[in-house]
mmCIF file with all atom_site columns, C-alpha atoms and ligand atoms in Angstrom:
data_model
loop_
_atom_site.group_PDB
_atom_site.id
_atom_site.type_symbol
_atom_site.label_atom_id
_atom_site.label_alt_id
_atom_site.label_comp_id
_atom_site.label_asym_id
_atom_site.label_entity_id
_atom_site.label_seq_id
_atom_site.pdbx_PDB_ins_code
_atom_site.Cartn_x
_atom_site.Cartn_y
_atom_site.Cartn_z
_atom_site.occupancy
_atom_site.B_iso_or_equiv
_atom_site.pdbx_formal_charge
_atom_site.auth_seq_id
_atom_site.auth_comp_id
_atom_site.auth_asym_id
_atom_site.auth_atom_id
_atom_site.pdbx_PDB_model_num
ATOM   1   C  CA  . UNK A 1 1   ? 33.318 -86.668  -14.174 1.00 81.00 ? 1   UNK A CA  1
ATOM   2   C  CA  . UNK A 1 2   ? 31.944 -83.079  -13.464 1.00 86.00 ? 2   UNK A CA  1
ATOM   3   C  CA  . UNK A 1 3   ? 32.799 -80.449  -11.608 1.00 87.00 ? 3   UNK A CA  1
ATOM   4   C  CA  . UNK A 1 4   ? 31.101 -77.289  -10.174 1.00 90.00 ? 4   UNK A CA  1
ATOM   5   C  CA  . UNK A 1 5   ? 32.375 -74.033  -11.539 1.00 89.00 ? 5   UNK A CA  1
ATOM   6   C  CA  . UNK A 1 6   ? 30.866 -72.512  -8.820  1.00 90.00 ? 6   UNK A CA  1
ATOM   7   C  CA  . UNK A 1 7   ? 32.190 -74.955  -6.090  1.00 90.00 ? 7   UNK A CA  1
ATOM   8   C  CA  . UNK A 1 8   ? 35.518 -74.600  -7.279  1.00 90.00 ? 8   UNK A CA  1
ATOM   9   C  CA  . UNK A 1 9   ? 37.724 -72.156  -4.913  1.00 89.00 ? 9   UNK A CA  1
ATOM   10  C  CA  . UNK A 1 10  ? 41.651 -71.872  -5.717  1.00 92.00 ? 10  UNK A CA  1
ATOM   11  C  CA  . UNK A 1 11  ? 42.971 -75.250  -6.364  1.00 94.00 ? 11  UNK A CA  1
ATOM   12  C  CA  . UNK A 1 12  ? 41.300 -78.364  -5.887  1.00 92.00 ? 12  UNK A CA  1
ATOM   13  C  CA  . UNK A 1 13  ? 42.566 -81.758  -6.302  1.00 94.00 ? 13  UNK A CA  1
ATOM   14  C  CA  . UNK A 1 14  ? 40.602 -84.066  -7.743  1.00 92.00 ? 14  UNK A CA  1
ATOM   15  C  CA  . UNK A 1 15  ? 40.890 -88.006  -8.783  1.00 94.00 ? 15  UNK A CA  1
ATOM   16  C  CA  . UNK A 1 16  ? 39.476 -91.074  -9.653  1.00 92.00 ? 16  UNK A CA  1
ATOM   17  C  CA  . UNK A 1 17  ? 38.790 -93.491  -12.189 1.00 92.00 ? 17  UNK A CA  1
ATOM   18  C  CA  . UNK A 1 18  ? 35.933 -92.546  -15.483 1.00 87.00 ? 18  UNK A CA  1
ATOM   19  C  CA  . UNK A 1 19  ? 34.507 -96.186  -16.106 1.00 83.00 ? 19  UNK A CA  1
ATOM   20  C  CA  . UNK A 1 20  ? 32.868 -97.750  -19.146 1.00 71.00 ? 20  UNK A CA  1
ATOM   21  C  CA  . UNK A 1 21  ? 34.892 -94.964  -21.776 1.00 72.00 ? 21  UNK A CA  1
ATOM   22  C  CA  . UNK A 1 22  ? 34.128 -96.349  -24.568 1.00 67.00 ? 22  UNK A CA  1
ATOM   23  C  CA  . UNK A 1 23  ? 34.982 -95.250  -28.275 1.00 61.00 ? 23  UNK A CA  1
ATOM   24  C  CA  . UNK A 1 24  ? 32.274 -94.632  -30.737 1.00 58.00 ? 24  UNK A CA  1
ATOM   25  C  CA  . UNK A 1 25  ? 30.540 -97.960  -32.434 1.00 50.00 ? 25  UNK A CA  1
ATOM   26  C  CA  . UNK A 1 26  ? 32.925 -99.754  -30.113 1.00 48.00 ? 26  UNK A CA  1
ATOM   27  C  CA  . UNK A 1 27  ? 30.304 -102.227 -30.930 1.00 50.00 ? 27  UNK A CA  1
ATOM   28  C  CA  . UNK A 1 28  ? 31.156 -102.908 -34.556 1.00 50.00 ? 28  UNK A CA  1
ATOM   29  C  CA  . UNK A 1 29  ? 34.681 -103.649 -32.942 1.00 48.00 ? 29  UNK A CA  1
ATOM   30  C  CA  . UNK A 1 30  ? 36.130 -100.546 -33.379 1.00 54.00 ? 30  UNK A CA  1
ATOM   31  C  CA  . UNK A 1 31  ? 40.061 -101.654 -32.466 1.00 68.00 ? 31  UNK A CA  1
ATOM   32  C  CA  . UNK A 1 32  ? 40.906 -99.002  -29.046 1.00 81.00 ? 32  UNK A CA  1
ATOM   33  C  CA  . UNK A 1 33  ? 38.966 -100.858 -26.814 1.00 86.00 ? 33  UNK A CA  1
ATOM   34  C  CA  . UNK A 1 34  ? 38.992 -99.309  -22.900 1.00 87.00 ? 34  UNK A CA  1
ATOM   35  C  CA  . UNK A 1 35  ? 40.527 -102.691 -21.100 1.00 88.00 ? 35  UNK A CA  1
ATOM   36  C  CA  . UNK A 1 36  ? 40.708 -100.578 -18.160 1.00 91.00 ? 36  UNK A CA  1
ATOM   37  C  CA  . UNK A 1 37  ? 38.572 -97.497  -16.280 1.00 92.00 ? 37  UNK A CA  1
ATOM   38  C  CA  . UNK A 1 38  ? 40.945 -94.735  -17.310 1.00 93.00 ? 38  UNK A CA  1
ATOM   39  C  CA  . UNK A 1 39  ? 42.388 -93.240  -14.099 1.00 95.00 ? 39  UNK A CA  1
ATOM   40  C  CA  . UNK A 1 40  ? 43.022 -89.546  -13.291 1.00 95.00 ? 40  UNK A CA  1
ATOM   41  C  CA  . UNK A 1 41  ? 44.834 -87.305  -11.093 1.00 96.00 ? 41  UNK A CA  1
ATOM   42  C  CA  . UNK A 1 42  ? 44.199 -83.514  -12.196 1.00 95.00 ? 42  UNK A CA  1
ATOM   43  C  CA  . UNK A 1 43  ? 44.772 -80.472  -10.587 1.00 96.00 ? 43  UNK A CA  1
ATOM   44  C  CA  . UNK A 1 44  ? 42.472 -77.476  -11.024 1.00 94.00 ? 44  UNK A CA  1
ATOM   45  C  CA  . UNK A 1 45  ? 43.625 -74.037  -10.366 1.00 95.00 ? 45  UNK A CA  1
ATOM   46  C  CA  . UNK A 1 46  ? 41.027 -71.513  -11.479 1.00 93.00 ? 46  UNK A CA  1
ATOM   47  C  CA  . UNK A 1 47  ? 41.769 -67.877  -11.411 1.00 91.00 ? 47  UNK A CA  1
ATOM   48  C  CA  . UNK A 1 48  ? 38.492 -66.178  -12.402 1.00 91.00 ? 48  UNK A CA  1
ATOM   49  C  CA  . UNK A 1 49  ? 36.348 -67.921  -14.329 1.00 89.00 ? 49  UNK A CA  1
ATOM   50  C  CA  . UNK A 1 50  ? 39.416 -69.260  -15.970 1.00 90.00 ? 50  UNK A CA  1
ATOM   51  C  CA  . UNK A 1 51  ? 40.274 -73.412  -15.312 1.00 91.00 ? 51  UNK A CA  1
ATOM   52  C  CA  . UNK A 1 52  ? 43.758 -75.292  -15.759 1.00 93.00 ? 52  UNK A CA  1
ATOM   53  C  CA  . UNK A 1 53  ? 43.381 -78.307  -15.708 1.00 94.00 ? 53  UNK A CA  1
ATOM   54  C  CA  . UNK A 1 54  ? 46.534 -80.721  -15.592 1.00 95.00 ? 54  UNK A CA  1
ATOM   55  C  CA  . UNK A 1 55  ? 47.586 -83.661  -14.176 1.00 96.00 ? 55  UNK A CA  1
ATOM   56  C  CA  . UNK A 1 56  ? 48.201 -87.385  -15.002 1.00 97.00 ? 56  UNK A CA  1
ATOM   57  C  CA  . UNK A 1 57  ? 45.336 -89.785  -16.881 1.00 96.00 ? 57  UNK A CA  1
ATOM   58  C  CA  . UNK A 1 58  ? 46.000 -93.347  -18.294 1.00 96.00 ? 58  UNK A CA  1
ATOM   59  C  CA  . UNK A 1 59  ? 44.807 -96.218  -19.012 1.00 95.00 ? 59  UNK A CA  1
ATOM   60  C  CA  . UNK A 1 60  ? 45.745 -99.654  -20.763 1.00 95.00 ? 60  UNK A CA  1
ATOM   61  C  CA  . UNK A 1 61  ? 43.812 -100.702 -23.978 1.00 93.00 ? 61  UNK A CA  1
ATOM   62  C  CA  . UNK A 1 62  ? 43.135 -103.044 -26.413 1.00 92.00 ? 62  UNK A CA  1
ATOM   63  C  CA  . UNK A 1 63  ? 43.801 -102.459 -29.504 1.00 93.00 ? 63  UNK A CA  1
ATOM   64  C  CA  . UNK A 1 64  ? 43.956 -104.732 -32.616 1.00 93.00 ? 64  UNK A CA  1
ATOM   65  C  CA  . UNK A 1 65  ? 47.450 -104.789 -34.906 1.00 95.00 ? 65  UNK A CA  1
ATOM   66  C  CA  . UNK A 1 66  ? 48.145 -103.151 -37.514 1.00 93.00 ? 66  UNK A CA  1
ATOM   67  C  CA  . UNK A 1 67  ? 50.199 -106.289 -39.463 1.00 95.00 ? 67  UNK A CA  1
ATOM   68  C  CA  . UNK A 1 68  ? 48.657 -108.708 -37.668 1.00 95.00 ? 68  UNK A CA  1
ATOM   69  C  CA  . UNK A 1 69  ? 45.893 -107.966 -36.861 1.00 93.00 ? 69  UNK A CA  1
ATOM   70  C  CA  . UNK A 1 70  ? 45.854 -109.425 -33.344 1.00 94.00 ? 70  UNK A CA  1
ATOM   71  C  CA  . UNK A 1 71  ? 44.758 -108.239 -29.778 1.00 94.00 ? 71  UNK A CA  1
ATOM   72  C  CA  . UNK A 1 72  ? 47.414 -106.924 -27.569 1.00 95.00 ? 72  UNK A CA  1
ATOM   73  C  CA  . UNK A 1 73  ? 47.742 -104.768 -24.249 1.00 95.00 ? 73  UNK A CA  1
ATOM   74  C  CA  . UNK A 1 74  ? 48.486 -101.273 -25.066 1.00 96.00 ? 74  UNK A CA  1
ATOM   75  C  CA  . UNK A 1 75  ? 49.204 -98.465  -21.449 1.00 96.00 ? 75  UNK A CA  1
ATOM   76  C  CA  . UNK A 1 76  ? 48.842 -95.467  -22.253 1.00 96.00 ? 76  UNK A CA  1
ATOM   77  C  CA  . UNK A 1 77  ? 50.073 -93.136  -19.598 1.00 96.00 ? 77  UNK A CA  1
ATOM   78  C  CA  . UNK A 1 78  ? 49.656 -89.570  -20.202 1.00 95.00 ? 78  UNK A CA  1
ATOM   79  C  CA  . UNK A 1 79  ? 49.898 -85.998  -19.534 1.00 95.00 ? 79  UNK A CA  1
ATOM   80  C  CA  . UNK A 1 80  ? 46.913 -83.894  -19.568 1.00 93.00 ? 80  UNK A CA  1
ATOM   81  C  CA  . UNK A 1 81  ? 47.270 -79.947  -19.881 1.00 93.00 ? 81  UNK A CA  1
ATOM   82  C  CA  . UNK A 1 82  ? 44.111 -77.213  -20.250 1.00 92.00 ? 82  UNK A CA  1
ATOM   83  C  CA  . UNK A 1 83  ? 43.173 -74.308  -20.056 1.00 91.00 ? 83  UNK A CA  1
ATOM   84  C  CA  . UNK A 1 84  ? 38.458 -74.214  -19.648 1.00 91.00 ? 84  UNK A CA  1
ATOM   85  C  CA  . UNK A 1 85  ? 37.340 -70.357  -20.052 1.00 89.00 ? 85  UNK A CA  1
ATOM   86  C  CA  . UNK A 1 86  ? 33.475 -69.562  -20.355 1.00 90.00 ? 86  UNK A CA  1
ATOM   87  C  CA  . UNK A 1 87  ? 31.959 -69.705  -24.228 1.00 86.00 ? 87  UNK A CA  1
ATOM   88  C  CA  . UNK A 1 88  ? 31.567 -65.948  -23.104 1.00 83.00 ? 88  UNK A CA  1
ATOM   89  C  CA  . UNK A 1 89  ? 34.978 -65.175  -23.077 1.00 77.00 ? 89  UNK A CA  1
ATOM   90  C  CA  . UNK A 1 90  ? 35.205 -67.423  -26.697 1.00 74.00 ? 90  UNK A CA  1
ATOM   91  C  CA  . UNK A 1 91  ? 38.463 -66.397  -28.540 1.00 66.00 ? 91  UNK A CA  1
ATOM   92  C  CA  . UNK A 1 92  ? 37.785 -66.046  -32.574 1.00 65.00 ? 92  UNK A CA  1
ATOM   93  C  CA  . UNK A 1 93  ? 40.967 -67.814  -34.343 1.00 61.00 ? 93  UNK A CA  1
ATOM   94  C  CA  . UNK A 1 94  ? 42.491 -64.826  -34.987 1.00 64.00 ? 94  UNK A CA  1
ATOM   95  C  CA  . UNK A 1 95  ? 42.743 -63.928  -31.884 1.00 66.00 ? 95  UNK A CA  1
ATOM   96  C  CA  . UNK A 1 96  ? 43.841 -67.835  -30.645 1.00 62.00 ? 96  UNK A CA  1
ATOM   97  C  CA  . UNK A 1 97  ? 46.880 -66.701  -33.094 1.00 64.00 ? 97  UNK A CA  1
ATOM   98  C  CA  . UNK A 1 98  ? 47.843 -63.219  -30.785 1.00 62.00 ? 98  UNK A CA  1
ATOM   99  C  CA  . UNK A 1 99  ? 47.093 -65.496  -28.152 1.00 63.00 ? 99  UNK A CA  1
ATOM   100 C  CA  . UNK A 1 100 ? 50.522 -67.281  -29.236 1.00 59.00 ? 100 UNK A CA  1
ATOM   101 C  CA  . UNK A 1 101 ? 50.618 -69.915  -26.610 1.00 60.00 ? 101 UNK A CA  1
ATOM   102 C  CA  . UNK A 1 102 ? 50.309 -73.437  -27.513 1.00 61.00 ? 102 UNK A CA  1
ATOM   103 C  CA  . UNK A 1 103 ? 47.659 -74.648  -24.896 1.00 66.00 ? 103 UNK A CA  1
ATOM   104 C  CA  . UNK A 1 104 ? 44.339 -76.572  -26.022 1.00 76.00 ? 104 UNK A CA  1
ATOM   105 C  CA  . UNK A 1 105 ? 41.521 -74.268  -25.196 1.00 81.00 ? 105 UNK A CA  1
ATOM   106 C  CA  . UNK A 1 106 ? 38.134 -75.431  -24.430 1.00 85.00 ? 106 UNK A CA  1
ATOM   107 C  CA  . UNK A 1 107 ? 35.131 -73.876  -23.885 1.00 87.00 ? 107 UNK A CA  1
ATOM   108 C  CA  . UNK A 1 108 ? 32.660 -74.482  -21.056 1.00 89.00 ? 108 UNK A CA  1
ATOM   109 C  CA  . UNK A 1 109 ? 28.931 -73.151  -20.560 1.00 89.00 ? 109 UNK A CA  1
ATOM   110 C  CA  . UNK A 1 110 ? 26.906 -72.771  -17.218 1.00 90.00 ? 110 UNK A CA  1
ATOM   111 C  CA  . UNK A 1 111 ? 28.371 -73.926  -13.879 1.00 91.00 ? 111 UNK A CA  1
ATOM   112 C  CA  . UNK A 1 112 ? 29.094 -77.421  -15.004 1.00 90.00 ? 112 UNK A CA  1
ATOM   113 C  CA  . UNK A 1 113 ? 32.375 -78.757  -16.503 1.00 89.00 ? 113 UNK A CA  1
ATOM   114 C  CA  . UNK A 1 114 ? 31.656 -82.521  -17.687 1.00 87.00 ? 114 UNK A CA  1
ATOM   115 C  CA  . UNK A 1 115 ? 35.424 -83.672  -18.103 1.00 86.00 ? 115 UNK A CA  1
ATOM   116 C  CA  . UNK A 1 116 ? 35.144 -87.234  -19.442 1.00 87.00 ? 116 UNK A CA  1
ATOM   117 C  CA  . UNK A 1 117 ? 35.647 -86.272  -23.560 1.00 86.00 ? 117 UNK A CA  1
ATOM   118 C  CA  . UNK A 1 118 ? 38.752 -84.080  -22.254 1.00 88.00 ? 118 UNK A CA  1
ATOM   119 C  CA  . UNK A 1 119 ? 40.167 -87.063  -20.330 1.00 90.00 ? 119 UNK A CA  1
ATOM   120 C  CA  . UNK A 1 120 ? 38.438 -89.418  -23.715 1.00 88.00 ? 120 UNK A CA  1
ATOM   121 C  CA  . UNK A 1 121 ? 40.799 -87.385  -26.699 1.00 88.00 ? 121 UNK A CA  1
ATOM   122 C  CA  . UNK A 1 122 ? 44.228 -86.784  -24.425 1.00 91.00 ? 122 UNK A CA  1
ATOM   123 C  CA  . UNK A 1 123 ? 44.043 -91.211  -24.278 1.00 91.00 ? 123 UNK A CA  1
ATOM   124 C  CA  . UNK A 1 124 ? 42.988 -90.869  -27.812 1.00 89.00 ? 124 UNK A CA  1
ATOM   125 C  CA  . UNK A 1 125 ? 45.791 -89.093  -28.858 1.00 90.00 ? 125 UNK A CA  1
ATOM   126 C  CA  . UNK A 1 126 ? 47.916 -90.941  -27.727 1.00 93.00 ? 126 UNK A CA  1
ATOM   127 C  CA  . UNK A 1 127 ? 47.097 -93.975  -30.268 1.00 91.00 ? 127 UNK A CA  1
ATOM   128 C  CA  . UNK A 1 128 ? 49.363 -94.893  -32.560 1.00 91.00 ? 128 UNK A CA  1
ATOM   129 C  CA  . UNK A 1 129 ? 47.836 -94.610  -35.922 1.00 89.00 ? 129 UNK A CA  1
ATOM   130 C  CA  . UNK A 1 130 ? 49.110 -97.770  -36.443 1.00 92.00 ? 130 UNK A CA  1
ATOM   131 C  CA  . UNK A 1 131 ? 49.272 -99.864  -34.052 1.00 94.00 ? 131 UNK A CA  1
ATOM   132 C  CA  . UNK A 1 132 ? 51.805 -102.571 -33.666 1.00 96.00 ? 132 UNK A CA  1
ATOM   133 C  CA  . UNK A 1 133 ? 52.663 -105.807 -31.283 1.00 96.00 ? 133 UNK A CA  1
ATOM   134 C  CA  . UNK A 1 134 ? 55.435 -105.391 -30.585 1.00 95.00 ? 134 UNK A CA  1
ATOM   135 C  CA  . UNK A 1 135 ? 59.083 -104.356 -32.701 1.00 94.00 ? 135 UNK A CA  1
ATOM   136 C  CA  . UNK A 1 136 ? 59.860 -107.376 -33.253 1.00 95.00 ? 136 UNK A CA  1
ATOM   137 C  CA  . UNK A 1 137 ? 55.813 -108.196 -35.025 1.00 96.00 ? 137 UNK A CA  1
ATOM   138 C  CA  . UNK A 1 138 ? 56.600 -110.726 -37.930 1.00 94.00 ? 138 UNK A CA  1
ATOM   139 C  CA  . UNK A 1 139 ? 52.980 -109.483 -39.912 1.00 95.00 ? 139 UNK A CA  1
ATOM   140 C  CA  . UNK A 1 140 ? 50.861 -111.775 -41.741 1.00 94.00 ? 140 UNK A CA  1
ATOM   141 C  CA  . UNK A 1 141 ? 52.726 -113.711 -44.246 1.00 92.00 ? 141 UNK A CA  1
ATOM   142 C  CA  . UNK A 1 142 ? 51.362 -112.091 -47.721 1.00 90.00 ? 142 UNK A CA  1
ATOM   143 C  CA  . UNK A 1 143 ? 50.878 -115.025 -49.491 1.00 91.00 ? 143 UNK A CA  1
ATOM   144 C  CA  . UNK A 1 144 ? 48.851 -117.663 -47.246 1.00 93.00 ? 144 UNK A CA  1
ATOM   145 C  CA  . UNK A 1 145 ? 47.794 -114.995 -44.962 1.00 93.00 ? 145 UNK A CA  1
ATOM   146 C  CA  . UNK A 1 146 ? 50.172 -117.017 -41.485 1.00 94.00 ? 146 UNK A CA  1
ATOM   147 C  CA  . UNK A 1 147 ? 50.340 -114.968 -39.296 1.00 95.00 ? 147 UNK A CA  1
ATOM   148 C  CA  . UNK A 1 148 ? 53.693 -115.715 -39.006 1.00 94.00 ? 148 UNK A CA  1
ATOM   149 C  CA  . UNK A 1 149 ? 54.435 -114.404 -35.538 1.00 95.00 ? 149 UNK A CA  1
ATOM   150 C  CA  . UNK A 1 150 ? 52.914 -118.090 -34.490 1.00 94.00 ? 150 UNK A CA  1
ATOM   151 C  CA  . UNK A 1 151 ? 52.859 -120.361 -37.355 1.00 92.00 ? 151 UNK A CA  1
ATOM   152 C  CA  . UNK A 1 152 ? 56.172 -120.636 -39.703 1.00 89.00 ? 152 UNK A CA  1
ATOM   153 C  CA  . UNK A 1 153 ? 54.353 -120.640 -43.144 1.00 88.00 ? 153 UNK A CA  1
ATOM   154 C  CA  . UNK A 1 154 ? 57.532 -121.797 -46.322 1.00 84.00 ? 154 UNK A CA  1
ATOM   155 C  CA  . UNK A 1 155 ? 55.714 -118.935 -48.339 1.00 85.00 ? 155 UNK A CA  1
ATOM   156 C  CA  . UNK A 1 156 ? 58.692 -116.462 -46.666 1.00 56.00 ? 156 UNK A CA  1
ATOM   157 C  CA  . UNK A 1 157 ? 61.156 -118.805 -47.053 1.00 60.00 ? 157 UNK A CA  1
ATOM   158 C  CA  . UNK A 1 158 ? 60.040 -119.916 -51.261 1.00 55.00 ? 158 UNK A CA  1
ATOM   159 C  CA  . UNK A 1 159 ? 59.772 -115.909 -52.038 1.00 52.00 ? 159 UNK A CA  1
ATOM   160 C  CA  . UNK A 1 160 ? 63.224 -114.891 -50.030 1.00 54.00 ? 160 UNK A CA  1
ATOM   161 C  CA  . UNK A 1 161 ? 65.182 -117.791 -52.709 1.00 56.00 ? 161 UNK A CA  1
ATOM   162 C  CA  . UNK A 1 162 ? 63.221 -116.861 -56.253 1.00 56.00 ? 162 UNK A CA  1
ATOM   163 C  CA  . UNK A 1 163 ? 64.118 -113.517 -55.162 1.00 57.00 ? 163 UNK A CA  1
ATOM   164 C  CA  . UNK A 1 164 ? 67.760 -114.640 -54.552 1.00 55.00 ? 164 UNK A CA  1
ATOM   165 C  CA  . UNK A 1 165 ? 68.007 -116.393 -58.058 1.00 58.00 ? 165 UNK A CA  1
ATOM   166 C  CA  . UNK A 1 166 ? 66.623 -112.787 -59.541 1.00 59.00 ? 166 UNK A CA  1
ATOM   167 C  CA  . UNK A 1 167 ? 68.895 -111.016 -57.774 1.00 56.00 ? 167 UNK A CA  1
ATOM   168 C  CA  . UNK A 1 168 ? 72.106 -113.501 -59.111 1.00 58.00 ? 168 UNK A CA  1
ATOM   169 C  CA  . UNK A 1 169 ? 70.593 -113.366 -62.676 1.00 59.00 ? 169 UNK A CA  1
ATOM   170 C  CA  . UNK A 1 170 ? 70.293 -109.182 -62.724 1.00 59.00 ? 170 UNK A CA  1
ATOM   171 C  CA  . UNK A 1 171 ? 74.633 -109.001 -60.822 1.00 60.00 ? 171 UNK A CA  1
ATOM   172 C  CA  . UNK A 1 172 ? 75.709 -111.703 -63.758 1.00 57.00 ? 172 UNK A CA  1
HETATM 173 ZN ZN1 . LIG B 2 .   ? 51.555 -108.208 -34.258 1.00 88.73 ? 201 LIG B ZN1 1
HETATM 174 ZN ZN1 . LIG B 2 .   ? 52.653 -118.184 -46.025 1.00 88.73 ? 202 LIG B ZN1 1
#
């Protein structure tokens, strides 16, 4: 989605969906896949050349569980809150620090602002580093590699017993 700075007066509400957002390298089996288009509803408030963009972005991702390696649907419902300033107003890192605000400031160049990267970043900020398909995911068996959510293997039982025996030995 592209907005033209010159067309924004005061406040503009923008609503829509970005289709086909892809993580770079998605073809090579990256573990984040956009399962649905990203829907957004944003309020752009202009004061001078500075744009405050606030609203919701959401979609469903397909992630790969870090424990059992199964794919699972992961809904993201995020709040975007950023400020866009023209490049000519770019502050140095120390100036930003002085400003002391927590707000994310981005810079634009010219009359057009491409929003997809901001939407993309906001979604990715909500992806866990180690995604897990569910709180009760049993993961893969360390011995035989079986997905313990789908099948019962004997390894866990044996290892458990062995550990029990050793413990008894130490306790005695
Ligand atoms: Zn899992
Ligand atoms: Zn096993």
